[in-house]
mmCIF file of C-alpha atoms in Angstrom:
data_model
loop_
_atom_site.group_PDB
_atom_site.id
_atom_site.type_symbol
_atom_site.label_atom_id
_atom_site.label_comp_id
_atom_site.label_asym_id
_atom_site.label_seq_id
_atom_site.Cartn_x
_atom_site.Cartn_y
_atom_site.Cartn_z
ATOM 1 C CA MET E 1 123.189 91.506 21.111
ATOM 2 C CA LYS E 2 122.462 93.382 18.044
ATOM 3 C CA SER E 3 121.344 92.094 14.525
ATOM 4 C CA PRO E 4 124.229 91.377 12.170
ATOM 5 C CA PHE E 5 121.878 92.467 9.351
ATOM 6 C CA THR E 6 120.599 95.833 10.571
ATOM 7 C CA GLY E 7 122.238 96.536 13.914
ATOM 8 C CA GLY E 8 118.745 96.448 15.425
ATOM 9 C CA ASN E 9 117.297 94.370 18.209
ATOM 10 C CA VAL E 10 117.054 90.633 18.136
ATOM 11 C CA LEU E 11 114.716 88.076 19.769
ATOM 12 C CA LYS E 12 116.011 84.974 21.518
ATOM 13 C CA LYS E 13 114.132 81.914 20.234
ATOM 14 C CA VAL E 14 114.193 78.179 20.731
ATOM 15 C CA LYS E 15 112.861 75.168 18.771
ATOM 16 C CA SER E 16 113.307 71.432 18.987
ATOM 17 C CA GLU E 17 115.256 69.857 16.237
ATOM 18 C CA THR E 18 116.182 66.254 15.646
ATOM 19 C CA TYR E 19 119.686 65.262 14.577
ATOM 20 C CA THR E 20 121.237 61.914 13.552
ATOM 21 C CA PHE E 21 124.439 61.170 15.344
ATOM 22 C CA ARG E 22 126.238 57.839 14.737
ATOM 23 C CA ASN E 23 122.999 56.456 13.073
ATOM 24 C CA GLU E 24 120.795 57.425 16.080
ATOM 25 C CA LYS E 25 118.311 60.118 16.432
ATOM 26 C CA TYR E 26 118.481 62.772 19.063
ATOM 27 C CA THR E 27 116.189 65.781 19.811
ATOM 28 C CA VAL E 28 117.785 68.931 21.149
ATOM 29 C CA GLU E 29 116.687 72.412 21.850
ATOM 30 C CA ARG E 30 118.058 74.606 19.178
ATOM 31 C CA HIS E 31 118.560 78.209 20.299
ATOM 32 C CA TYR E 32 118.763 81.054 17.777
ATOM 33 C CA PHE E 33 118.209 84.733 17.282
ATOM 34 C CA GLN E 34 115.770 86.460 15.042
ATOM 35 C CA CYS E 35 116.308 89.986 13.677
ATOM 36 C CA GLU E 36 113.277 92.120 14.618
ATOM 37 C CA ASP E 37 113.683 94.204 11.546
ATOM 38 C CA THR E 38 114.151 91.545 8.735
ATOM 39 C CA GLY E 39 112.788 88.345 10.457
ATOM 40 C CA LYS E 40 116.011 86.573 9.423
ATOM 41 C CA THR E 41 117.285 83.989 11.869
ATOM 42 C CA PHE E 42 120.907 83.335 12.770
ATOM 43 C CA THR E 43 123.087 81.763 15.396
ATOM 44 C CA ASN E 44 126.584 82.229 16.663
ATOM 45 C CA ALA E 45 129.467 79.845 17.668
ATOM 46 C CA ASP E 46 128.428 79.698 21.330
ATOM 47 C CA VAL E 47 124.785 78.600 20.693
ATOM 48 C CA ASP E 48 125.941 76.220 17.985
ATOM 49 C CA ASP E 49 128.450 74.608 20.442
ATOM 50 C CA LYS E 50 125.643 74.198 22.985
ATOM 51 C CA VAL E 51 123.716 72.052 20.424
ATOM 52 C CA ILE E 52 126.777 69.772 20.036
ATOM 53 C CA GLU E 53 127.208 69.688 23.748
ATOM 54 C CA ASP E 54 123.654 68.574 24.343
ATOM 55 C CA LEU E 55 123.823 66.015 21.486
ATOM 56 C CA TYR E 56 126.992 64.518 22.885
ATOM 57 C CA SER E 57 125.488 64.583 26.436
ATOM 58 C CA GLN E 58 122.462 62.625 25.272
ATOM 59 C CA TYR E 59 124.732 60.096 23.447
ATOM 60 C CA ARG E 60 126.947 59.659 26.480
ATOM 61 C CA LYS E 61 123.935 59.031 28.742
ATOM 62 C CA ARG E 62 122.327 56.629 26.288
ATOM 63 C CA HIS E 63 125.464 54.451 26.075
ATOM 64 C CA GLY E 64 127.037 55.058 29.491
ATOM 65 C CA ILE E 65 130.083 56.896 28.158
ATOM 66 C CA PRO E 66 131.938 59.015 30.691
ATOM 67 C CA SER E 67 132.251 62.771 29.965
ATOM 68 C CA PRO E 68 135.723 64.483 29.809
ATOM 69 C CA ALA E 69 135.209 65.986 33.313
ATOM 70 C CA GLN E 70 134.360 62.464 34.710
ATOM 71 C CA LEU E 71 137.583 61.037 33.068
ATOM 72 C CA THR E 72 139.626 63.768 34.609
ATOM 73 C CA GLU E 73 138.005 63.333 37.990
ATOM 74 C CA LEU E 74 138.801 59.604 37.956
ATOM 75 C CA ARG E 75 142.345 60.051 36.974
ATOM 76 C CA GLU E 76 142.894 62.815 39.535
ATOM 77 C CA LYS E 77 141.149 60.778 42.291
ATOM 78 C CA TYR E 78 144.013 58.365 42.124
ATOM 79 C CA GLY E 79 146.688 60.902 41.341
ATOM 80 C CA PHE E 80 147.459 59.278 38.016
ATOM 81 C CA SER E 81 149.104 61.073 35.125
ATOM 82 C CA LYS E 82 147.550 61.074 31.727
ATOM 83 C CA GLN E 83 150.281 58.744 30.588
ATOM 84 C CA THR E 84 149.505 56.267 33.388
ATOM 85 C CA MET E 85 145.783 56.432 32.750
ATOM 86 C CA SER E 86 146.265 55.944 29.036
ATOM 87 C CA THR E 87 148.421 52.862 29.600
ATOM 88 C CA ILE E 88 145.745 51.450 31.984
ATOM 89 C CA ALA E 89 143.065 52.102 29.303
ATOM 90 C CA GLY E 90 145.249 50.418 26.711
ATOM 91 C CA ILE E 91 145.419 53.494 24.360
ATOM 92 C CA GLY E 92 147.953 56.075 23.340
ATOM 93 C CA ILE E 93 148.488 59.196 25.483
ATOM 94 C CA ASN E 94 147.412 61.552 22.637
ATOM 95 C CA GLN E 95 144.161 59.703 22.122
ATOM 96 C CA TYR E 96 143.510 59.597 25.973
ATOM 97 C CA GLY E 97 144.221 63.381 26.083
ATOM 98 C CA LEU E 98 141.581 64.001 23.326
ATOM 99 C CA TYR E 99 139.033 62.102 25.234
ATOM 100 C CA GLU E 100 139.687 64.285 28.380
ATOM 101 C CA ASN E 101 139.352 67.331 26.129
ATOM 102 C CA GLY E 102 135.987 66.399 24.631
ATOM 103 C CA GLU E 103 136.609 64.045 21.739
ATOM 104 C CA MET E 104 133.788 61.555 21.448
ATOM 105 C CA PRO E 105 135.150 57.960 21.703
ATOM 106 C CA THR E 106 133.753 55.103 19.635
ATOM 107 C CA LEU E 107 131.039 53.118 21.442
ATOM 108 C CA GLY E 108 133.424 50.315 22.207
ATOM 109 C CA MET E 109 136.087 52.632 23.588
ATOM 110 C CA GLY E 110 133.496 54.689 25.535
ATOM 111 C CA GLN E 111 132.383 51.471 27.217
ATOM 112 C CA ARG E 112 135.994 50.528 27.915
ATOM 113 C CA LEU E 113 136.601 53.832 29.547
ATOM 114 C CA ALA E 114 133.364 53.514 31.651
ATOM 115 C CA SER E 115 134.567 50.099 32.878
ATOM 116 C CA LEU E 116 137.545 51.841 34.556
ATOM 117 C CA PHE E 117 135.111 53.475 36.950
ATOM 118 C CA ASP E 118 134.465 50.086 38.542
ATOM 119 C CA LYS E 119 137.283 49.277 41.031
ATOM 120 C CA THR E 120 137.468 45.664 40.169
ATOM 121 C CA SER E 121 137.654 46.361 36.480
ATOM 122 C CA LEU E 122 140.190 49.058 37.025
ATOM 123 C CA LEU E 123 142.388 46.582 38.960
ATOM 124 C CA LYS E 124 142.058 44.058 36.135
ATOM 125 C CA SER E 125 143.173 46.649 33.728
ATOM 126 C CA ILE E 126 146.135 47.586 35.869
ATOM 127 C CA GLU E 127 147.075 43.921 36.037
ATOM 128 C CA SER E 128 146.785 43.573 32.253
ATOM 129 C CA SER E 129 149.058 46.642 31.930
ATOM 130 C CA ARG E 130 151.583 45.303 34.385
ATOM 131 C CA VAL E 131 154.439 45.152 31.916
ATOM 132 C CA LYS E 132 153.805 48.498 30.314
ATOM 133 C CA LEU E 133 153.437 50.156 33.727
ATOM 134 C CA GLY E 134 156.848 48.767 34.693
ATOM 135 C CA LYS E 135 158.254 50.134 37.949
ATOM 136 C CA SER E 136 155.168 52.092 38.706
ATOM 137 C CA TYR E 137 152.863 49.041 38.651
ATOM 138 C CA GLU E 138 152.930 48.329 42.408
ATOM 139 C CA LYS E 139 152.448 52.028 43.306
ATOM 140 C CA VAL E 140 149.517 52.346 40.892
ATOM 141 C CA LYS E 141 147.938 49.123 42.177
ATOM 142 C CA ARG E 142 148.253 50.071 45.793
ATOM 143 C CA LYS E 143 146.573 53.558 45.124
ATOM 144 C CA VAL E 144 143.524 51.826 43.743
ATOM 145 C CA GLU E 145 143.414 49.028 46.332
ATOM 146 C CA SER E 146 143.687 51.488 49.210
ATOM 147 C CA SER E 147 140.920 53.605 47.912
ATOM 148 C CA GLU E 148 137.933 53.102 50.382
ATOM 149 C CA GLU E 149 135.140 54.999 48.811
ATOM 150 C CA PRO E 150 133.504 53.676 45.778
ATOM 151 C CA PHE E 151 133.649 55.840 42.764
ATOM 152 C CA SER E 152 130.493 56.197 40.831
ATOM 153 C CA LEU E 153 129.880 57.303 37.330
ATOM 154 C CA PRO E 154 126.911 59.637 37.434
ATOM 155 C CA ILE E 155 125.895 60.490 33.866
ATOM 156 C CA GLU E 156 124.069 63.709 33.637
ATOM 157 C CA VAL E 157 122.537 65.483 30.739
ATOM 158 C CA ILE E 158 123.217 69.223 30.730
ATOM 159 C CA TYR E 159 120.559 71.325 29.017
ATOM 160 C CA TYR E 160 121.030 74.898 28.272
ATOM 161 C CA ASN E 161 117.735 76.790 28.518
ATOM 162 C CA ASP E 162 118.938 80.297 28.249
ATOM 163 C CA PHE E 163 121.655 82.083 26.423
ATOM 164 C CA ASN E 164 122.755 84.044 29.567
ATOM 165 C CA GLU E 165 123.066 80.906 31.731
ATOM 166 C CA SER E 166 126.489 80.549 33.221
ATOM 167 C CA SER E 167 126.514 76.800 33.621
ATOM 168 C CA PRO E 168 129.993 75.094 33.477
ATOM 169 C CA LEU E 169 130.567 73.683 30.033
ATOM 170 C CA MET E 170 130.749 69.896 29.724
ATOM 171 C CA PHE E 171 133.242 70.143 26.979
ATOM 172 C CA PRO E 172 135.689 73.009 27.739
ATOM 173 C CA SER E 173 137.596 72.458 24.523
ATOM 174 C CA LEU E 174 134.561 73.458 22.529
ATOM 175 C CA ALA E 175 134.380 76.891 24.252
ATOM 176 C CA MET E 176 138.105 77.662 24.422
ATOM 177 C CA PRO E 177 139.713 79.685 23.108
ATOM 178 C CA ILE E 178 137.070 82.304 22.847
ATOM 179 C CA ARG E 179 136.316 82.860 19.118
ATOM 180 C CA GLU E 180 134.856 85.563 17.201
ATOM 181 C CA PRO E 181 131.180 85.015 16.469
ATOM 182 C CA ARG E 182 130.413 83.225 13.232
ATOM 183 C CA TRP E 183 127.075 84.108 11.914
ATOM 184 C CA THR E 184 124.876 81.482 10.179
ATOM 185 C CA THR E 185 121.404 81.760 8.870
ATOM 186 C CA PHE E 186 118.874 79.042 8.720
ATOM 187 C CA LYS E 187 115.180 78.637 8.243
#
């Protein structure tokens, strides 16, 4: 990478910063670049997004809120459509889709979604949604009842320690589509 100020070399740097998210403090590693010629610091969209990903990951871990990947994995485990899963969760299809794409749910909704990872709670939610599920109710219920292995909700924090790391992104919607870099300066 070259400096947007001079076209010269840049240094990769990192510092800890504390952010307030939903009235709670979180400390994240803030990666940034420094122009060797001018000493000015800057970031781009990718490293800014990693701060948000780390912040969201810490919030999810602290409150037991499933990640988008975990929601998708649960839904696919039972072969449910997004429509079926949104009905079971008691929310609209569009809102459920946002959660699978990285939108951060409220604390209450996050805990509601986390409860679906418990087989007993999932079956209770299916029962509560019986009328809305209509003809598919029996099929949906059987899929969950016949599932033998327990499904756990491992919450992991993903830390990005290097700009060149090729870790899978926790929130694919933050990384796609690929954007042109946006340069920001800060001190």
